[in-house]
Each structure stands twice: as C-alpha cells, then as structure tokens.
mmCIF file of C-alpha atoms (C1' of nucleotides) in Angstrom:
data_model
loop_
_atom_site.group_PDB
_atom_site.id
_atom_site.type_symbol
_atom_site.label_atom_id
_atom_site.label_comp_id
_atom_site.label_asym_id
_atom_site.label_seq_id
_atom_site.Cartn_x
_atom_site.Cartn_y
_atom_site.Cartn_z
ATOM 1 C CA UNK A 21 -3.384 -4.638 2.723
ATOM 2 C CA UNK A 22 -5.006 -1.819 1.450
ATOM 3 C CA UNK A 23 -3.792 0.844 4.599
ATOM 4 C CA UNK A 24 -4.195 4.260 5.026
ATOM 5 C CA UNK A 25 -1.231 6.185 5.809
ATOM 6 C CA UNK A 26 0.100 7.593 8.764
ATOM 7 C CA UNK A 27 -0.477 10.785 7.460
ATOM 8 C CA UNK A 28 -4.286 10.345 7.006
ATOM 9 C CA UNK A 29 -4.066 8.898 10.426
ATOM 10 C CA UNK A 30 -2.953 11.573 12.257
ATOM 11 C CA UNK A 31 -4.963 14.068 10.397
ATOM 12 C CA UNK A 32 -8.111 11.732 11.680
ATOM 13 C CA UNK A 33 -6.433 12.344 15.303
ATOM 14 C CA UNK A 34 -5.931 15.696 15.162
ATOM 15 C CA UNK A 35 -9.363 16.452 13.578
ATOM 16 C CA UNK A 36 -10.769 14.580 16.204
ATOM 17 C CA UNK A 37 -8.501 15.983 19.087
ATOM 18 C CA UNK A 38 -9.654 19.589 18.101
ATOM 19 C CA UNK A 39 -13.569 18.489 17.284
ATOM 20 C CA UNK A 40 -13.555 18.000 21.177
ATOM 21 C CA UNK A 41 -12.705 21.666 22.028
ATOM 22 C CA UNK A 42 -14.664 24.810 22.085
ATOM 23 C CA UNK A 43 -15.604 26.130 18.789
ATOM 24 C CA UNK A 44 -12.977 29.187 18.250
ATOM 25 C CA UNK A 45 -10.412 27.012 20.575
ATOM 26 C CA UNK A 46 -6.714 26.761 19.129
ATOM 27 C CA UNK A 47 -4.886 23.747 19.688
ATOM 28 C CA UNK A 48 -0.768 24.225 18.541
ATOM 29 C CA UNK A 49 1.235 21.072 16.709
ATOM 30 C CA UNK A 50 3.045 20.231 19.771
ATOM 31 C CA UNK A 51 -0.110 19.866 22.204
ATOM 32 C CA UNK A 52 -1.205 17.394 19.663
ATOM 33 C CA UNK A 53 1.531 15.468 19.401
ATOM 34 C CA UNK A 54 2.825 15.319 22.574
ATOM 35 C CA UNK A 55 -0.781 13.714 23.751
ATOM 36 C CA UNK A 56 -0.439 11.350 21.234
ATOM 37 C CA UNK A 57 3.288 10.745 20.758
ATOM 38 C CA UNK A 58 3.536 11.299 17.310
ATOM 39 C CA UNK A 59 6.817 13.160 15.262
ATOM 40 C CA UNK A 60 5.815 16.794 15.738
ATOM 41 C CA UNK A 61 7.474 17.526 12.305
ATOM 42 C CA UNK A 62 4.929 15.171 10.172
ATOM 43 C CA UNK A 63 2.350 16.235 12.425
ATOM 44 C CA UNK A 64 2.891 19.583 12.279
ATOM 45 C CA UNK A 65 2.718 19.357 8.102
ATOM 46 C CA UNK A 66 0.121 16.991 8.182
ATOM 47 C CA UNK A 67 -1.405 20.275 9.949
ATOM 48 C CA UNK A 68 -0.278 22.305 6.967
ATOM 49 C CA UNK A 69 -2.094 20.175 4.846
ATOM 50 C CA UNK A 70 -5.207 20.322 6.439
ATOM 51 C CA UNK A 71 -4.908 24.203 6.623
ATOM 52 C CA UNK A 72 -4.100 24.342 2.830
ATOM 53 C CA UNK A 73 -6.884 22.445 2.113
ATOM 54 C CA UNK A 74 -9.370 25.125 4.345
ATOM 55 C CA UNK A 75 -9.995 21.688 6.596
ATOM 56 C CA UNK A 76 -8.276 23.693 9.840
ATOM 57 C CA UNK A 77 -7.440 27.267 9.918
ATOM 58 C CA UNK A 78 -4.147 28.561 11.163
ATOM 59 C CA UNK A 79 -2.877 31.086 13.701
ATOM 60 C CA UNK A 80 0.211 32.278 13.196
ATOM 61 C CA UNK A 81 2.827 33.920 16.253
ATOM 62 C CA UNK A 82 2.623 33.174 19.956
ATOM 63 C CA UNK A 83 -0.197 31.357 21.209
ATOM 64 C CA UNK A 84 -1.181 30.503 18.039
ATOM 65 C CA UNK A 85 -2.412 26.820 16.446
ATOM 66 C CA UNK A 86 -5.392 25.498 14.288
ATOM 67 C CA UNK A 87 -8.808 25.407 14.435
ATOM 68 C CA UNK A 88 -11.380 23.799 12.991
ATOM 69 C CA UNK A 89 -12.724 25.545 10.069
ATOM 70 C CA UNK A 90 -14.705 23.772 7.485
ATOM 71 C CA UNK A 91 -17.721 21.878 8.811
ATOM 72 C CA UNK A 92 -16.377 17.884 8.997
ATOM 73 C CA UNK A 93 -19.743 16.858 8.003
ATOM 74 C CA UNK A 94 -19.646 18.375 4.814
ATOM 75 C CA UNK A 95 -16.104 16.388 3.995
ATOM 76 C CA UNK A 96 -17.020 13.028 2.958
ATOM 77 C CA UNK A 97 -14.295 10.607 3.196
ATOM 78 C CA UNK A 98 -13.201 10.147 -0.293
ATOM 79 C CA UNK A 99 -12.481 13.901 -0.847
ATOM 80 C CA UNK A 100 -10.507 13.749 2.120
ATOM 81 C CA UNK A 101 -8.520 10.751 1.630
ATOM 82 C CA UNK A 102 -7.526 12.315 -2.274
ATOM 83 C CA UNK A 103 -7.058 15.632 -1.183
ATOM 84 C CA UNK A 104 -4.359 14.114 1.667
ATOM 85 C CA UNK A 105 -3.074 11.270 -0.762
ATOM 86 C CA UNK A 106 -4.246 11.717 -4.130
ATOM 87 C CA UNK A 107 -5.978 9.133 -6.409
ATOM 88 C CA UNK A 108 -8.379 6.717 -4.099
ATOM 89 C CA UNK A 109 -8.472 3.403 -6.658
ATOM 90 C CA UNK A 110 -7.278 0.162 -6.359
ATOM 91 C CA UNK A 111 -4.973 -0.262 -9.261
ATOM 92 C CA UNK A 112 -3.485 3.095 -10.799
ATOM 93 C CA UNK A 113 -4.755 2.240 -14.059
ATOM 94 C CA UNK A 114 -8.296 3.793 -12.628
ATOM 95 C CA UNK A 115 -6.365 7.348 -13.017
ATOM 96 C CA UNK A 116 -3.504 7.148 -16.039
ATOM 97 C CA UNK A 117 -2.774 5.094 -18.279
ATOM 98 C CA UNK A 118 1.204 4.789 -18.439
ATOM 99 C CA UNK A 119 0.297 0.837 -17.292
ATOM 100 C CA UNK A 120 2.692 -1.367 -19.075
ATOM 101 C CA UNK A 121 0.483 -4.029 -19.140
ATOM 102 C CA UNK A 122 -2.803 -1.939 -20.178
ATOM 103 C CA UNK A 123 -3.027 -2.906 -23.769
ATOM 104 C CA UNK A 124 -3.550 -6.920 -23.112
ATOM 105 C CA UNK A 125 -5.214 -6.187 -19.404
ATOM 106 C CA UNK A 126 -8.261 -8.717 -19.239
ATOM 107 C CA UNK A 127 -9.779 -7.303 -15.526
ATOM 108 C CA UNK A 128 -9.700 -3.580 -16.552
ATOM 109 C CA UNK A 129 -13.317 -3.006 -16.781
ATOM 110 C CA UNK A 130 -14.123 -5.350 -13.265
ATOM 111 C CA UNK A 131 -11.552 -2.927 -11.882
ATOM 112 C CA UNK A 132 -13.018 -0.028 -12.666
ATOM 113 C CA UNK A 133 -16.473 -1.305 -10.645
ATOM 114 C CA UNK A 134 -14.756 -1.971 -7.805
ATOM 115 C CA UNK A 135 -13.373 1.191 -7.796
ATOM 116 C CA UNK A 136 -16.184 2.762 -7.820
ATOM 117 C CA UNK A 137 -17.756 0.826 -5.549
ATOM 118 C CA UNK A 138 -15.030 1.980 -2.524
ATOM 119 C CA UNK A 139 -15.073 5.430 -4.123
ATOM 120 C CA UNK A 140 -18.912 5.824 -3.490
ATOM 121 C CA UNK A 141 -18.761 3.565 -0.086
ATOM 122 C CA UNK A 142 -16.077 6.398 0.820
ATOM 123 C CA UNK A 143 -18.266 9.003 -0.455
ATOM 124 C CA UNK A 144 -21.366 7.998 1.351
ATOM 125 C CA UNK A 145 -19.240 8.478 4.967
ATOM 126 C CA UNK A 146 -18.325 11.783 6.476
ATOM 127 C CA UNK A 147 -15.313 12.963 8.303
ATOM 128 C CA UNK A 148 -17.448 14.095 10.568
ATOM 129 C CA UNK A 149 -18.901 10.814 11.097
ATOM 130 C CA UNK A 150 -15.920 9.671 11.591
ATOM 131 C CA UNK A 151 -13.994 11.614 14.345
ATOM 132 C CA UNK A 152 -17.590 12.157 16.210
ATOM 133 C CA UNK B 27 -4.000 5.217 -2.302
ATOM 134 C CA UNK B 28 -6.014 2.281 -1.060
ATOM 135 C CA UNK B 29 -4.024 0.220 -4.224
ATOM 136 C CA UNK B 30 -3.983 -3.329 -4.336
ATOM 137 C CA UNK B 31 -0.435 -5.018 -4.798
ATOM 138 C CA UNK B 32 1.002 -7.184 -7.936
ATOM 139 C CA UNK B 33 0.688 -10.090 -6.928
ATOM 140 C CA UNK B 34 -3.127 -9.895 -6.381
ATOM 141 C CA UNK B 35 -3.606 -7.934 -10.006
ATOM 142 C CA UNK B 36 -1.378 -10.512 -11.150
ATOM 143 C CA UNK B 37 -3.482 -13.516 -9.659
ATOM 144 C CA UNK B 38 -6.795 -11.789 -11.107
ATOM 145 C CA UNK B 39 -5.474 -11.513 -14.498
ATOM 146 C CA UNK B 40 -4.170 -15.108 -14.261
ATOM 147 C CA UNK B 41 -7.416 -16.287 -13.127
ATOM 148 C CA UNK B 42 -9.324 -14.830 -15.836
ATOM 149 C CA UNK B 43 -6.776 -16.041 -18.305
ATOM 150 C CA UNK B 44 -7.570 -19.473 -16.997
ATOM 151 C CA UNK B 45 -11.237 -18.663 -17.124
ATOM 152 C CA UNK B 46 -11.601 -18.145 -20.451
ATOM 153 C CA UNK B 47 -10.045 -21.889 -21.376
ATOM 154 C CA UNK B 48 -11.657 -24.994 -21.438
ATOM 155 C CA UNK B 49 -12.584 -26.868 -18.099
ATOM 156 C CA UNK B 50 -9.366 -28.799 -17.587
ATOM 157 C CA UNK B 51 -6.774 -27.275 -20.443
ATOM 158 C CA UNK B 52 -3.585 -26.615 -18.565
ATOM 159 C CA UNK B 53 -1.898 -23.316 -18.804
ATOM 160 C CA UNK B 54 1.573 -22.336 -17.907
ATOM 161 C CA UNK B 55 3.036 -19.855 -16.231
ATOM 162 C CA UNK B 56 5.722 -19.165 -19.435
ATOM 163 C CA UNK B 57 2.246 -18.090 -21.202
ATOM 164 C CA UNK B 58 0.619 -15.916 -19.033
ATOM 165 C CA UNK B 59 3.820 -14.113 -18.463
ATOM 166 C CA UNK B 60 4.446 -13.701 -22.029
ATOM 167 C CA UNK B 61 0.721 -12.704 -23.024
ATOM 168 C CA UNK B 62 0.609 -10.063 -20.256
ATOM 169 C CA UNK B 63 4.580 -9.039 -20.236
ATOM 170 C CA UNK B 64 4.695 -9.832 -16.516
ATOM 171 C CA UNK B 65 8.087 -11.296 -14.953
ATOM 172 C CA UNK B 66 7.916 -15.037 -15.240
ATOM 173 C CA UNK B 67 9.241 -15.671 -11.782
ATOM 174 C CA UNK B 68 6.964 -13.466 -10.203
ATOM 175 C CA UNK B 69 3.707 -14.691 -11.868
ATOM 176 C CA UNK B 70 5.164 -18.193 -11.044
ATOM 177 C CA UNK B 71 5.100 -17.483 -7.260
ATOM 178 C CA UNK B 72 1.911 -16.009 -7.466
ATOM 179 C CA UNK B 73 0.499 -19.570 -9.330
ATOM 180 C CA UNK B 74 2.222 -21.439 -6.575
ATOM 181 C CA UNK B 75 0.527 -19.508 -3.647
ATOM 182 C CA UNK B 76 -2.862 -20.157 -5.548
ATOM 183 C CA UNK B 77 -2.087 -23.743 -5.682
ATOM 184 C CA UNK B 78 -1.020 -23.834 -2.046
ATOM 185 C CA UNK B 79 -4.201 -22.149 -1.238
ATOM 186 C CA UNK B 80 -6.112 -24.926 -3.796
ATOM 187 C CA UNK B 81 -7.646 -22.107 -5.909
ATOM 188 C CA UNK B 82 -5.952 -23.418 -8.970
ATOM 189 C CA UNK B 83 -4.068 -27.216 -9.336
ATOM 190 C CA UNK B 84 -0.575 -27.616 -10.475
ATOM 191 C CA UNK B 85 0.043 -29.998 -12.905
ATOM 192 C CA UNK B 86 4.518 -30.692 -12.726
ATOM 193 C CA UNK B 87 6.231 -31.859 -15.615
ATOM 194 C CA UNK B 88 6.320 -31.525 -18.780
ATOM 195 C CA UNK B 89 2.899 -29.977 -20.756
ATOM 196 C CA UNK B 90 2.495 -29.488 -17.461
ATOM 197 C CA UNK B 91 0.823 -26.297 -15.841
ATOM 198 C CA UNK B 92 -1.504 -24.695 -14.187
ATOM 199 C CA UNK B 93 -5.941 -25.048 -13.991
ATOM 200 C CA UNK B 94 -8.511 -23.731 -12.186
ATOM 201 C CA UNK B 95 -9.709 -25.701 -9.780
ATOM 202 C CA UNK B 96 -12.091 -24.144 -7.206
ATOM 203 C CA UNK B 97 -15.465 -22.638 -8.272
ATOM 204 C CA UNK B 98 -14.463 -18.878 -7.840
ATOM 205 C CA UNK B 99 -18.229 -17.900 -7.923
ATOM 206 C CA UNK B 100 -17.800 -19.148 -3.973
ATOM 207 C CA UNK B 101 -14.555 -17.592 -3.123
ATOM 208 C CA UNK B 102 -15.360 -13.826 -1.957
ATOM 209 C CA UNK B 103 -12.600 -11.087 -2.346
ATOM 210 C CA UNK B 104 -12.241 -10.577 0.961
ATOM 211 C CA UNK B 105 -11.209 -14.097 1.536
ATOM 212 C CA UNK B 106 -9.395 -14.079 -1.805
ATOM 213 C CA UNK B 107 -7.014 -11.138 -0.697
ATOM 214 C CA UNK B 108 -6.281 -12.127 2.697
ATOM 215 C CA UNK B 109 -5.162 -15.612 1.087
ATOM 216 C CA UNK B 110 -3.292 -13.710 -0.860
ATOM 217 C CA UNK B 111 -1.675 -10.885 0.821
ATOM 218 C CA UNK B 112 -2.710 -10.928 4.841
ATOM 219 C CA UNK B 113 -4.938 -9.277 6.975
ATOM 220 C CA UNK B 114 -7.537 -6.163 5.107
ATOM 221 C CA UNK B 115 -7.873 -3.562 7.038
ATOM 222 C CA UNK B 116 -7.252 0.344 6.309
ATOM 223 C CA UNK B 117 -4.669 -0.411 9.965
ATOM 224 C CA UNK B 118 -3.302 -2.636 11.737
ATOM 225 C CA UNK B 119 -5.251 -1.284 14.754
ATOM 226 C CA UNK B 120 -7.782 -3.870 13.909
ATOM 227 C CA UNK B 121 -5.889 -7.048 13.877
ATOM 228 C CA UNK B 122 -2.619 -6.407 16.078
ATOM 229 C CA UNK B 123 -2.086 -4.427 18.981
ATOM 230 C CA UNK B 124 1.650 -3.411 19.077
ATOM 231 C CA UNK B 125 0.746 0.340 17.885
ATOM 232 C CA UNK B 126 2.464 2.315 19.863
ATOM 233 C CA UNK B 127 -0.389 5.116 20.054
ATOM 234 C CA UNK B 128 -3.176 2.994 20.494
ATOM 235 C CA UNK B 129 -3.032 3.611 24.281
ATOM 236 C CA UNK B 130 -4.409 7.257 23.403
ATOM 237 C CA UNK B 131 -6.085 6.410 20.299
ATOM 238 C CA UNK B 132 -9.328 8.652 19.868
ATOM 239 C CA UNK B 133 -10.368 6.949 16.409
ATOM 240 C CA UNK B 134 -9.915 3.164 17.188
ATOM 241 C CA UNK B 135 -13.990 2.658 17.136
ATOM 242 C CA UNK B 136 -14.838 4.678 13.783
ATOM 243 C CA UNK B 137 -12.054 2.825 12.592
ATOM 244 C CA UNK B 138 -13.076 -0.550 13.185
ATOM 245 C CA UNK B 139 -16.331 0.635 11.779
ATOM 246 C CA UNK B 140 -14.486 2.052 8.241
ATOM 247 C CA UNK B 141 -12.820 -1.647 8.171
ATOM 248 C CA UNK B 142 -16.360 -3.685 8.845
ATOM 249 C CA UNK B 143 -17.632 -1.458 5.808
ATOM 250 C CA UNK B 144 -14.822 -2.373 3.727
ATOM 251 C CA UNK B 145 -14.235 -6.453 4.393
ATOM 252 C CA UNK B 146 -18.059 -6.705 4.334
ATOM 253 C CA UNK B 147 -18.269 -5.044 0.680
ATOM 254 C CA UNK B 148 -15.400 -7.697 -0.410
ATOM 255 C CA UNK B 149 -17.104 -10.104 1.560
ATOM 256 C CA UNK B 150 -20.487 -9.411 -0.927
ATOM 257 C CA UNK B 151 -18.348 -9.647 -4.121
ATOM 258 C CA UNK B 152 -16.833 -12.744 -5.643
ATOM 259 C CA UNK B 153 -13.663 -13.919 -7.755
ATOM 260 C CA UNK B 154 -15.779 -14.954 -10.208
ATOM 261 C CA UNK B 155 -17.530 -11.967 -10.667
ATOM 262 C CA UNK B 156 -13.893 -10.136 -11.429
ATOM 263 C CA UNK B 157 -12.977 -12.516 -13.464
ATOM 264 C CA UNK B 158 -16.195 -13.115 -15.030
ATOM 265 C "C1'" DT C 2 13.214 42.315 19.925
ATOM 266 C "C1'" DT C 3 12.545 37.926 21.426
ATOM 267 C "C1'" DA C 4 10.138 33.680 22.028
ATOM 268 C "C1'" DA C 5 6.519 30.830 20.416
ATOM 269 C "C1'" DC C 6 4.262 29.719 16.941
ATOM 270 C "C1'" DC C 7 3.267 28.373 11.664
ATOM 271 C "C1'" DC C 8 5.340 27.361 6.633
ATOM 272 C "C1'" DC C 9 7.700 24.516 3.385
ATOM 273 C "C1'" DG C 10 11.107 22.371 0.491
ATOM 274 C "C1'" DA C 11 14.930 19.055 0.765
ATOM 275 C "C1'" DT C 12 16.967 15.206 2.484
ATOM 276 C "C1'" DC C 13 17.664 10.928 4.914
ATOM 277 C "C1'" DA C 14 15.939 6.460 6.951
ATOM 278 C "C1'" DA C 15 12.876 2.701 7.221
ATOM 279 C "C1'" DT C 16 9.629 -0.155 5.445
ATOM 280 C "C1'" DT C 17 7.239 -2.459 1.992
ATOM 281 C "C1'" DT C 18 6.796 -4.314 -2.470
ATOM 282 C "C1'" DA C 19 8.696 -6.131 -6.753
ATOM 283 C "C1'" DA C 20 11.925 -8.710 -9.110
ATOM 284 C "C1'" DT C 21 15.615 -12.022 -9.584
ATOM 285 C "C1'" DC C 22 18.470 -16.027 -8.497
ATOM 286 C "C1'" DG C 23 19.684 -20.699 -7.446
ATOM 287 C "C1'" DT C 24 18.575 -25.171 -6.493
ATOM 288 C "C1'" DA C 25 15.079 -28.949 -6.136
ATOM 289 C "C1'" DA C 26 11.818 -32.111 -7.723
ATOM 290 C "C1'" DA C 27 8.436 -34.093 -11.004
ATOM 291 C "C1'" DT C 28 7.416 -36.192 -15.465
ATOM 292 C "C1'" DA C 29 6.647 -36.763 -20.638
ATOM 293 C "C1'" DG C 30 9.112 -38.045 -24.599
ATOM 294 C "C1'" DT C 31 12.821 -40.376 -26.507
ATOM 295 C "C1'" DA D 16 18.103 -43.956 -18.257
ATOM 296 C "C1'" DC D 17 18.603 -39.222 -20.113
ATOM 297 C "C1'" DT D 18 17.015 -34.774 -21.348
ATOM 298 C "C1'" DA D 19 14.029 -30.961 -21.767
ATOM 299 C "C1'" DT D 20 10.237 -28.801 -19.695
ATOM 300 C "C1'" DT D 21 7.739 -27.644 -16.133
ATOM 301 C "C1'" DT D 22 6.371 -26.597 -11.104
ATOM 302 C "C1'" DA D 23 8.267 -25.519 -6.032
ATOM 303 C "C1'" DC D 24 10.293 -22.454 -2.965
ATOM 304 C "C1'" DG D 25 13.534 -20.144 0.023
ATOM 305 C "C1'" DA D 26 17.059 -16.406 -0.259
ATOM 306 C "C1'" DT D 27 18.612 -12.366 -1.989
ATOM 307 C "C1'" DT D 28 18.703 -7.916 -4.327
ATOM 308 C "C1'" DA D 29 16.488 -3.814 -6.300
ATOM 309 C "C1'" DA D 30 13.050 -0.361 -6.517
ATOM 310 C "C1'" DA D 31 9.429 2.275 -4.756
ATOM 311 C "C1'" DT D 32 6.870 4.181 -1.239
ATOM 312 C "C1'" DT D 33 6.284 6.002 3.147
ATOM 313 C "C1'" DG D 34 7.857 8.030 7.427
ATOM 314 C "C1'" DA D 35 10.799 11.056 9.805
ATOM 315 C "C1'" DT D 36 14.135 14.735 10.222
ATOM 316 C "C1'" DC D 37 16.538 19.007 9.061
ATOM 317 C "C1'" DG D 38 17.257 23.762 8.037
ATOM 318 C "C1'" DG D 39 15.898 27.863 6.757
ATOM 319 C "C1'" DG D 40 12.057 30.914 6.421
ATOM 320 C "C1'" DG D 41 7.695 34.007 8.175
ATOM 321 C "C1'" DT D 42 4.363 36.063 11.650
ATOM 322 C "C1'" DT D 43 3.031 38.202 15.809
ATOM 323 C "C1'" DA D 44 1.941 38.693 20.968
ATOM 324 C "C1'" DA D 45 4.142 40.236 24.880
#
DNA sequence: TTAACCCCGATCAATTTAATCGTAAATAGT
DNA sequence: ACTATTTACGATTAAATTGATCGGGGTTAA
C-alpha cells in the first residue's frame, strides 16, 4: 500500500539515466527505454511530462532527445510527485470535499496531520537526492 | 496519490467510534455503518479482519458486537496498515523481487531509503493517537 | 524530402479496490 | 426448541484506477 506509480517510476529512471551524462548530453525516449525495458509510448510521455513541467528540456528532429534542465536539487519530492500525479494526501478529503461521508467523519482532523506530516517528510527530500 | 484504501479509513473511523464508548459497551457493525453511511458488508469485513488480527473482540449473537480490545496507544501505524492491507512500501522493489526491471534498476537504493523514511514515520505514530 | 525524433489526445487492457451476495454459525429471548 | 439478531467468511460482481497502445500530428538535420 501506499505505491507510487509507474509513471513516477520511470520519470525517477530516466532522471537518473540522464543525471549520469554530460551536462548538454541528449538522451532520446527509445535509448531509455530500451536499457530499461520499459513501453516506449508511456515512457516517451512520461518524458513529455517532465518537459512540460521545465524538469527536462526537449530537442525536437533527428538526433534529438531531453536533457536535463532544471537543477534536481531544487525539486523537492513533494512538488514532483503532485506535479506528475496530482494531490500527495492520504485520503482525498485533504484536497475537496465531495466526501460522502465528510459531514459525520470522526478522524478528519488526525488526517489532516498525517498528511502533513508525509507532505513535509516529502518536502524535506530532493529529487536530486534521490537519483544521485 | 500516496491514498490510503477504505478499508483502513473505514477501520480508523470504526476504531474511534469504539473509542469514544465505554470500556466494554459493544457496538455493532449495523451502527457504525448507519452513523457513517458506509456499506454494512464492507465495514463488517473490515470488523472481522480487526478481530482476526485481535485489535477489537467479537462478541456473536444477539446484542452482540464488536469492542476494543487491544490498547491502540501500543499498536503503531505501520504495523496497523500492514495488518490491514499488506506490505508499505512506495514499490514492491522492497519486499518482492519479480520486477521485471529490477535487473537494470538505477534507483533501487534511494528507494529503499524513501521507504525506511516512510515505515519509520508510521512506525513513530500510533492508532491511538489517530483515533485519539 | 525523408527519416528520426518529439507531441498529444483517445482508446483499450489490466489491475486493483470496492461492494455485494449467499451461506454458516453463534446466542439471547421467548 | 424456535426465531430474530448478530458475527464469519469465501465467492462473485462492479467500479475505479492505472498501464499500455494507437493514430495522427509537428519539427528539423542530413
């Protein structure tokens, strides 16, 4: 219980795969997921993601790929997580409120704490950290 | 992301329900359900697997129901989820091996790092303190 | 102008989670 | 002893989420 998806996880792998190369270095979709068997498709929009989000930069055309863009130590883990999944939280009822059961809920506010206890354990860790 | 499933919310909302009565009252599962507009069933199975795991006692029969039974001051959340839904982990990296990329895994130690931080900040928080 | 890339929405498949069903078994009250 | 009320629990079905694939675009170096 409480997973990360596979999403996150090859966005880890792929950060991590192109942390290892030479600064300006671009590595293409395929490269990555050959190495690492994963679907090119959901790697290569994983990829997208990452570039949308000014994580990795894109190359478009022949010899093209990604590259590294933002610095990974200045991503800590809990932007990175909700800006490749959305809401980090426990229970949904951290973010809305369209909870059937929110009206009579007796653990809302002991929720909330441990929310924000991952939510700052996640902030206090770096991507960087993370893929080296 | 990172959300907890029903059955635990449900548990920790039955627990505190429980918590609030006196030492040995009974409660049923009928009332919970009704109080919190959960499925009956559901709830039900969710009472059984904390009476299989000796959290709470059933009492069968008629009047019959359901009371806490351990001290849940000493039960820790970690403990308390994997009881109640398996292994915690952000993957299954950390407890099984059949991933197929693991082989060429270049975040398997960061990872197991993430999930240390994570079962050892359950580990440091108790039922009871949810539930109050 | 073609081949090798990135871009992105839409759809389909697989997995996981939630809910329901059906049948026992226990027991208090009558 | 019978009945109503309750727990026990495996099996099944339904819903939601996640993972993977598809198909049609753009861009650009050679």
């Amino acid at each position: 219980m409480l997973k990360i998806t596979r999403k996150v996880e090859y966005a880890l792998i792929a950060l991590r795969h192109m942390q290892e190369k030479e600064k300006d270095e671009l590595t293409n979709a395929k490269e990555i997921a050959e190495q690492y068997a994963m679907p090119v498709e959901l790697l290569a929009k994983t990829l997208q993601h990452l570039a949308r989000e000014k994580i990795v930069e894109a190359v478009q055309g022949p010899h093209g790929g990604y590259r590294i863009k933002k610095c990974l130590e200045d991503i800590n883990m809990k932007d990175f997580f909700e800006k490749m999944e959305g809401p980090l939280g426990i229970m949904d009822c951290y973010f809305d409120s369209d909870c059937t059961l929110l009206p009579m809920c007796n653990i809302r506010t002991p929720i909330q704490r441990i929310n924000e206890s991952m939510r700052s354990m996640f902030e206090n860790m770096s991507v960087g950290e993370i893929t080296q």
